[in-house]
């Protein structure tokens, strides 16, 4: 399905612009007309991280007239493995500002708008209303559903992308012409079941593969060129080096685009909807949480504890709390590893930051280990408060 261009052309291109964009101008499907449309375009990139980095760099180079960046985070050394819009000298700087500086270096003709804030239900509609198209580079479900809902409510298209380890996905959601994200994923996965990039890892260059698809789709939509991924899901497997395209249909019963949604209710409860831990885990940790200092005191006092690290083997390789035994969370939740837990010792669970260990704690308690506890803040808190000589990740 081809669609009409999203943006009207600007009045003219300057001599400088013609020189800069000449490789676009000589493509018959883009031409001067297409470049004038890009010049007039206003695109918002949600997140200046893994996907936002390549997306913003190429949107800027392509000559998108106005580029908005929304990000409240600051650049961390662990971002540089994939977030190529930032450099070493940007560590500690707000990502939106760092990204804006890189864009100005690549193309000073771009009008950059910085939104150095967190996207929330109070500002999302106002911010999105200022743009023709949204590029979604978020990495969490709460924001992802919010981006979708706001785009549907405002009748705007957005280009979605997602990355995990060696796998990526991309699509264009535009409720007027096809399905929305909720048609594809009506419910977020259960809390605690989906590892984030920070937990699961991501191959850095995967960001470029998926970010490039997102920019390609953005340019096609803005200029009305080709067939956009509306109603299609692109699935990329870097290990097999395959791209598969599957059809996604509009769900007539979609709570958002299928009928007349109660708009305020939908934009009301993202944190509840996509909470970090399940209700079981939340209940399990009450009166069963210790700090890393308490753990250290227990160890120093020779208390008879069994310290279980519920992270993955690759994480255990990076850094571990002395005396811990690795039993990944999955083996505890499936019940497979419960027999390895001693009945006569105090069970202490920990993970990276305290989310996975809370989930595991609920399962361990349900299996009868009533006095089991978990460690707040996990190994990261241990490194920070007990042994800063150990590496963080
Ligand atoms: Zn829908």
Coordinates of C-alpha atoms and ligand atoms in Angstrom, one line a residue:
X1 CA 0.0 0.0 0.0
X2 CA 1.5 3.3 -1.0
X3 CA 0.4 6.5 0.8
X4 CA 0.3 10.2 0.0
X5 CA 3.2 12.3 1.3
X6 CA 2.8 13.3 4.9
X7 CA 4.3 16.8 4.4
X8 CA 3.8 19.6 1.9
X9 CA 7.0 20.8 0.1
X10 CA 8.9 23.8 1.2
X11 CA 8.9 26.8 -1.2
X12 CA 12.5 26.3 -2.4
X13 CA 15.9 24.9 -1.8
X14 CA 18.9 27.2 -1.4
X15 CA 22.1 26.8 -3.4
X16 CA 23.8 25.4 -0.3
X17 CA 21.0 22.9 0.2
X18 CA 21.1 21.8 -3.5
X19 CA 24.9 21.1 -3.1
X20 CA 24.5 19.3 0.2
X21 CA 21.6 17.1 -0.9
X22 CA 22.5 16.5 -4.5
X23 CA 22.7 12.7 -4.1
X24 CA 19.1 12.7 -3.0
X25 CA 18.0 15.2 -5.7
X26 CA 19.2 12.9 -8.5
X27 CA 17.1 10.0 -7.3
X28 CA 14.0 10.2 -9.4
X29 CA 11.7 9.1 -6.6
X30 CA 13.0 11.8 -4.2
X31 CA 14.1 14.6 -6.4
X32 CA 13.8 18.3 -5.6
X33 CA 10.2 17.9 -4.6
X34 CA 11.0 15.1 -2.1
X35 CA 13.9 17.1 -0.6
X36 CA 11.6 20.1 -0.2
X37 CA 9.2 17.9 1.7
X38 CA 12.0 16.7 4.0
X39 CA 13.0 20.4 4.6
X40 CA 9.4 21.1 5.7
X41 CA 9.2 18.1 8.0
X42 CA 9.0 18.0 11.7
X43 CA 10.1 14.7 13.2
X44 CA 10.3 13.8 16.9
X45 CA 12.7 11.1 18.1
X46 CA 11.7 9.6 21.5
X47 CA 14.9 8.7 23.1
X48 CA 18.5 9.5 22.1
X49 CA 19.8 6.1 23.0
X50 CA 20.5 2.9 21.0
X51 CA 17.9 3.4 18.3
X52 CA 17.7 7.2 18.6
X53 CA 21.4 7.6 17.9
X54 CA 21.5 6.3 14.3
X55 CA 18.0 7.5 13.7
X56 CA 18.8 11.1 14.6
X57 CA 22.2 11.1 12.8
X58 CA 20.6 10.0 9.5
X59 CA 17.5 12.1 9.8
X60 CA 19.7 15.1 10.3
X61 CA 22.0 14.2 7.4
X62 CA 19.0 13.6 5.2
X63 CA 17.8 17.2 5.7
X64 CA 14.7 16.8 7.9
X65 CA 14.0 20.5 8.7
X66 CA 13.1 20.2 12.3
X67 CA 14.3 17.4 14.6
X68 CA 12.9 17.1 18.1
X69 CA 14.7 15.1 20.7
X70 CA 13.1 13.9 23.9
X71 CA 15.3 12.3 26.6
X72 CA 15.7 13.0 30.3
X73 CA 18.7 10.7 30.8
X74 CA 22.4 11.6 30.9
X75 CA 25.2 9.9 28.9
X76 CA 26.8 7.0 30.8
X77 CA 30.0 5.2 29.8
X78 CA 28.0 2.0 29.2
X79 CA 26.0 3.7 26.5
X80 CA 29.0 4.3 24.2
X81 CA 29.0 0.6 23.0
X82 CA 26.0 1.4 20.8
X83 CA 24.8 5.0 21.3
X84 CA 27.1 6.5 18.6
X85 CA 25.7 10.0 18.7
X86 CA 27.5 10.5 22.0
X87 CA 31.2 10.5 22.7
X88 CA 33.6 10.2 25.6
X89 CA 33.5 13.9 26.4
X90 CA 29.7 13.7 26.6
X91 CA 29.6 11.3 29.6
X92 CA 27.6 12.9 32.3
X93 CA 25.9 15.4 29.9
X94 CA 22.2 15.3 29.2
X95 CA 21.6 13.0 26.2
X96 CA 19.3 15.4 24.4
X97 CA 22.0 18.2 24.6
X98 CA 24.8 15.8 23.5
X99 CA 22.7 14.6 20.6
X100 CA 21.8 18.1 19.5
X101 CA 25.5 19.0 19.4
X102 CA 26.3 16.1 17.2
X103 CA 23.4 16.9 14.9
X104 CA 24.5 20.6 14.5
X105 CA 28.0 19.3 13.6
X106 CA 26.5 17.0 10.9
X107 CA 24.0 19.5 9.5
X108 CA 23.7 23.0 10.8
X109 CA 20.6 23.6 8.6
X110 CA 18.5 21.4 10.9
X111 CA 16.4 23.2 13.5
X112 CA 16.9 21.1 16.6
X113 CA 14.4 21.2 19.4
X114 CA 15.5 19.8 22.8
X115 CA 12.9 18.3 25.2
X116 CA 15.1 17.5 28.2
X117 CA 12.3 15.9 30.1
X118 CA 10.7 12.6 30.7
X119 CA 7.7 11.8 28.5
X120 CA 4.6 11.5 30.6
X121 CA 0.8 11.5 30.2
X122 CA 0.7 15.2 31.0
X123 CA 3.1 16.4 28.3
X124 CA 2.9 13.6 25.6
X125 CA 0.0 15.0 23.6
X126 CA 1.3 18.6 23.6
X127 CA 4.8 17.5 22.5
X128 CA 3.6 15.1 19.8
X129 CA 1.2 17.7 18.5
X130 CA 4.2 19.8 17.3
X131 CA 5.4 17.1 14.9
X132 CA 4.4 15.4 11.7
X133 CA 5.9 12.0 12.6
X134 CA 7.3 10.2 15.7
X135 CA 10.3 7.8 15.7
X136 CA 10.0 5.6 18.7
X137 CA 13.4 4.6 20.2
X138 CA 12.2 3.8 23.7
X139 CA 13.3 0.7 25.6
X140 CA 10.5 0.2 28.1
X141 CA 6.9 -0.9 27.8
X142 CA 5.3 1.9 29.8
X143 CA 6.7 4.6 27.3
X144 CA 6.1 2.3 24.3
X145 CA 2.3 2.1 25.1
X146 CA 2.2 5.8 25.8
X147 CA 3.8 6.6 22.5
X148 CA 1.3 4.4 20.7
X149 CA -1.7 5.8 22.5
X150 CA -0.8 9.4 22.0
X151 CA 0.0 8.8 18.3
X152 CA -3.4 7.1 17.8
X153 CA -5.3 9.9 19.7
X154 CA -3.6 12.5 17.6
X155 CA -4.0 10.6 14.3
X156 CA -0.2 10.6 13.7
X157 CA 1.9 7.8 12.3
X158 CA 5.0 6.6 14.1
X159 CA 7.9 4.3 13.3
X160 CA 8.5 1.7 16.0
X161 CA 11.6 -0.3 16.6
X162 CA 12.8 -2.8 19.2
X163 CA 16.1 -4.6 19.8
X164 CA 17.2 -7.4 22.0
X165 CA 20.5 -9.3 21.8
X166 CA 20.7 -10.3 18.1
X167 CA 17.0 -9.8 17.3
X168 CA 15.3 -6.7 16.1
X169 CA 11.8 -5.7 15.0
X170 CA 10.4 -2.6 13.2
X171 CA 7.0 -1.4 12.0
X172 CA 5.0 1.7 11.2
X173 CA 1.8 2.1 13.2
X174 CA -0.8 4.5 11.8
X175 CA -4.3 3.7 13.0
X176 CA -6.0 5.5 10.1
X177 CA -4.3 3.2 7.6
X178 CA -3.5 0.0 9.6
X179 CA -3.1 -1.5 13.0
X180 CA -1.7 0.1 16.1
X181 CA 0.8 -1.3 18.5
X182 CA -2.0 -2.5 20.8
X183 CA -3.5 -4.5 17.9
X184 CA -0.1 -6.4 17.7
X185 CA 0.6 -6.5 21.5
X186 CA -2.7 -5.9 23.4
X187 CA -1.1 -6.6 26.8
X188 CA 2.4 -5.9 28.0
X189 CA 4.3 -9.1 29.1
X190 CA 3.9 -9.9 32.7
X191 CA 6.0 -7.7 35.0
X192 CA 9.4 -9.1 35.7
X193 CA 9.3 -11.5 32.7
X194 CA 11.0 -9.3 30.1
X195 CA 14.7 -8.4 30.5
X196 CA 15.5 -4.8 29.6
X197 CA 18.6 -4.0 27.5
X198 CA 20.4 -3.5 30.7
X199 CA 19.5 -7.0 31.8
X200 CA 19.5 -8.9 28.5
X201 CA 22.1 -7.1 26.5
X202 CA 22.1 -5.9 23.0
X203 CA 24.6 -6.2 20.1
X204 CA 25.6 -2.6 19.6
X205 CA 25.4 -2.7 15.8
X206 CA 21.9 -4.1 15.9
X207 CA 20.8 -0.5 16.8
X208 CA 22.1 0.6 13.4
X209 CA 20.3 -2.1 11.5
X210 CA 16.9 -1.3 13.1
X211 CA 17.5 2.4 13.4
X212 CA 18.3 2.5 9.6
X213 CA 15.0 0.8 8.9
X214 CA 13.2 3.3 11.0
X215 CA 14.8 6.3 9.2
X216 CA 14.1 4.7 5.8
X217 CA 10.4 4.3 6.7
X218 CA 10.3 7.9 8.1
X219 CA 11.7 9.3 4.8
X220 CA 9.3 7.2 2.8
X221 CA 6.3 8.4 4.8
X222 CA 7.4 12.1 4.7
X223 CA 7.9 12.1 1.0
X224 CA 5.2 9.6 0.0
X225 CA 7.7 7.2 -1.6
X226 CA 7.4 3.4 -1.8
X227 CA 5.4 1.2 0.4
X228 CA 5.8 1.8 4.1
X229 CA 5.6 -0.9 6.8
X230 CA 2.0 0.0 7.7
X231 CA 0.4 -3.3 8.5
X232 CA 3.7 -5.2 8.3
X233 CA 6.1 -6.3 10.9
X234 CA 9.8 -6.5 9.9
X235 CA 11.7 -9.2 11.9
X236 CA 15.5 -9.2 11.7
X237 CA 17.7 -12.1 12.9
X238 CA 21.3 -11.0 12.9
X239 CA 22.6 -14.5 13.7
X240 CA 20.8 -16.0 10.7
X241 CA 21.1 -12.8 8.8
X242 CA 17.5 -12.9 7.7
X243 CA 14.8 -10.3 7.3
X244 CA 11.2 -11.5 7.5
X245 CA 8.1 -9.5 6.8
X246 CA 4.9 -10.6 8.3
X247 CA 1.4 -9.1 8.0
X248 CA -0.2 -7.5 11.0
X249 CA -3.9 -6.9 10.9
X250 CA -6.0 -4.3 12.6
X251 CA -7.8 -5.8 15.6
X252 CA -11.4 -4.9 15.4
X253 CA -11.6 -5.3 19.2
X254 CA -8.5 -3.3 19.9
X255 CA -9.1 -1.2 23.1
X256 CA -7.5 1.8 21.4
X257 CA -8.1 1.9 17.7
X258 CA -11.0 -0.6 17.5
X259 CA -13.8 1.5 18.9
X260 CA -14.3 4.6 21.1
X261 CA -11.7 4.4 23.8
X262 CA -12.0 6.3 27.0
X263 CA -9.1 8.5 26.3
X264 CA -8.3 9.8 29.7
X265 CA -8.4 6.3 31.3
X266 CA -6.0 5.0 28.6
X267 CA -3.5 7.7 29.3
X268 CA -3.8 7.3 33.0
X269 CA -2.0 4.3 34.5
X270 CA 1.1 3.3 32.5
X271 CA 3.2 2.6 35.6
X272 CA 0.5 0.3 37.0
X273 CA 0.0 -1.2 33.6
X274 CA 3.7 -1.9 33.2
X275 CA 5.0 -2.0 36.8
X276 CA 8.5 -3.2 37.3
X277 CA 7.6 -6.2 39.5
X278 CA 4.5 -8.4 39.8
X279 CA 2.0 -8.2 42.6
X280 CA 3.4 -11.5 44.0
X281 CA 6.9 -10.1 44.1
X282 CA 5.7 -6.9 45.7
X283 CA 4.0 -8.9 48.5
X284 CA 7.0 -11.3 48.9
X285 CA 9.6 -8.6 49.6
X286 CA 7.6 -7.0 52.5
X287 CA 9.6 -7.7 55.7
X288 CA 11.9 -10.0 53.6
X289 CA 14.4 -7.4 52.2
X290 CA 17.9 -6.8 53.5
X291 CA 20.5 -4.2 52.5
X292 CA 24.0 -5.0 51.3
X293 CA 25.3 -3.8 54.6
X294 CA 23.2 -6.3 56.5
X295 CA 24.4 -9.0 54.1
X296 CA 28.0 -8.0 54.8
X297 CA 27.3 -8.1 58.6
X298 CA 25.8 -11.5 58.3
X299 CA 28.8 -12.8 56.3
X300 CA 31.3 -11.2 58.7
X301 CA 29.4 -12.7 61.7
X302 CA 29.6 -16.1 60.1
X303 CA 25.8 -16.5 59.9
X304 CA 24.8 -19.7 58.2
X305 CA 23.4 -18.4 55.0
X306 CA 23.0 -19.7 51.4
X307 CA 23.5 -16.8 49.1
X308 CA 21.9 -17.3 45.7
X309 CA 22.7 -15.2 42.6
X310 CA 19.7 -15.4 40.3
X311 CA 21.3 -13.6 37.4
X312 CA 22.5 -15.2 34.1
X313 CA 25.9 -16.9 33.8
X314 CA 27.3 -14.1 31.6
X315 CA 26.5 -11.6 34.3
X316 CA 28.1 -13.8 37.0
X317 CA 31.3 -13.8 34.8
X318 CA 31.4 -10.0 35.0
X319 CA 31.1 -9.5 38.7
X320 CA 29.8 -11.5 41.7
X321 CA 29.3 -11.2 45.5
X322 CA 31.8 -13.4 47.3
X323 CA 30.3 -16.6 48.5
X324 CA 27.3 -16.6 46.1
X325 CA 26.0 -19.6 44.2
X326 CA 24.6 -19.0 40.7
X327 CA 21.1 -20.3 40.1
X328 CA 19.4 -18.3 37.3
X329 CA 15.9 -17.0 38.0
X330 CA 14.4 -19.2 35.3
X331 CA 15.5 -22.4 37.0
X332 CA 13.9 -21.2 40.3
X333 CA 10.6 -20.1 38.7
X334 CA 10.3 -23.4 36.8
X335 CA 10.9 -25.3 40.0
X336 CA 13.9 -27.1 38.5
X337 CA 16.4 -25.7 41.0
X338 CA 14.3 -25.7 44.2
X339 CA 15.9 -29.1 45.2
X340 CA 19.3 -27.3 45.3
X341 CA 18.2 -25.0 48.1
X342 CA 19.2 -26.2 51.6
X343 CA 16.4 -26.6 54.1
X344 CA 18.7 -25.8 57.1
X345 CA 20.1 -22.5 56.0
X346 CA 18.9 -18.9 55.7
X347 CA 18.3 -18.4 51.9
X348 CA 19.4 -15.0 50.6
X349 CA 18.6 -14.1 47.0
X350 CA 20.2 -11.4 45.0
X351 CA 20.4 -10.2 41.3
X352 CA 21.7 -7.2 39.5
X353 CA 19.4 -4.5 41.0
X354 CA 16.7 -6.3 43.0
X355 CA 13.9 -6.8 40.5
X356 CA 14.6 -10.4 39.4
X357 CA 15.5 -11.4 43.0
X358 CA 12.1 -10.1 44.1
X359 CA 10.4 -12.4 41.5
X360 CA 12.5 -15.3 42.6
X361 CA 11.8 -14.6 46.2
X362 CA 8.0 -15.0 45.6
X363 CA 8.6 -18.4 44.1
X364 CA 11.0 -19.5 46.8
X365 CA 8.6 -18.5 49.6
X366 CA 5.7 -20.2 47.8
X367 CA 7.8 -23.4 47.8
X368 CA 8.0 -23.3 51.6
X369 CA 11.1 -21.3 52.4
X370 CA 9.2 -18.9 54.6
X371 CA 12.2 -17.0 56.0
X372 CA 14.0 -16.4 52.7
X373 CA 15.0 -12.8 52.0
X374 CA 16.4 -10.8 49.0
X375 CA 19.0 -8.1 48.8
X376 CA 17.9 -4.6 47.9
X377 CA 19.8 -3.1 45.1
X378 CA 21.6 -6.4 44.2
X379 CA 25.2 -6.7 43.1
X380 CA 25.2 -3.0 41.9
X381 CA 24.5 -1.8 45.5
X382 CA 27.3 -4.2 46.7
X383 CA 29.8 -2.7 44.3
X384 CA 28.8 0.8 45.3
X385 CA 28.6 0.5 49.0
X386 CA 30.8 -2.5 50.0
X387 CA 33.5 -3.0 47.4
X388 CA 33.9 -0.2 44.8
X389 CA 37.0 -1.9 43.4
X390 CA 34.7 -4.4 41.6
X391 CA 33.3 -3.6 38.1
X392 CA 29.8 -2.3 37.5
X393 CA 27.8 -3.1 34.3
Ligands
LIG1 ZN1 -5.2 -0.9 17.7

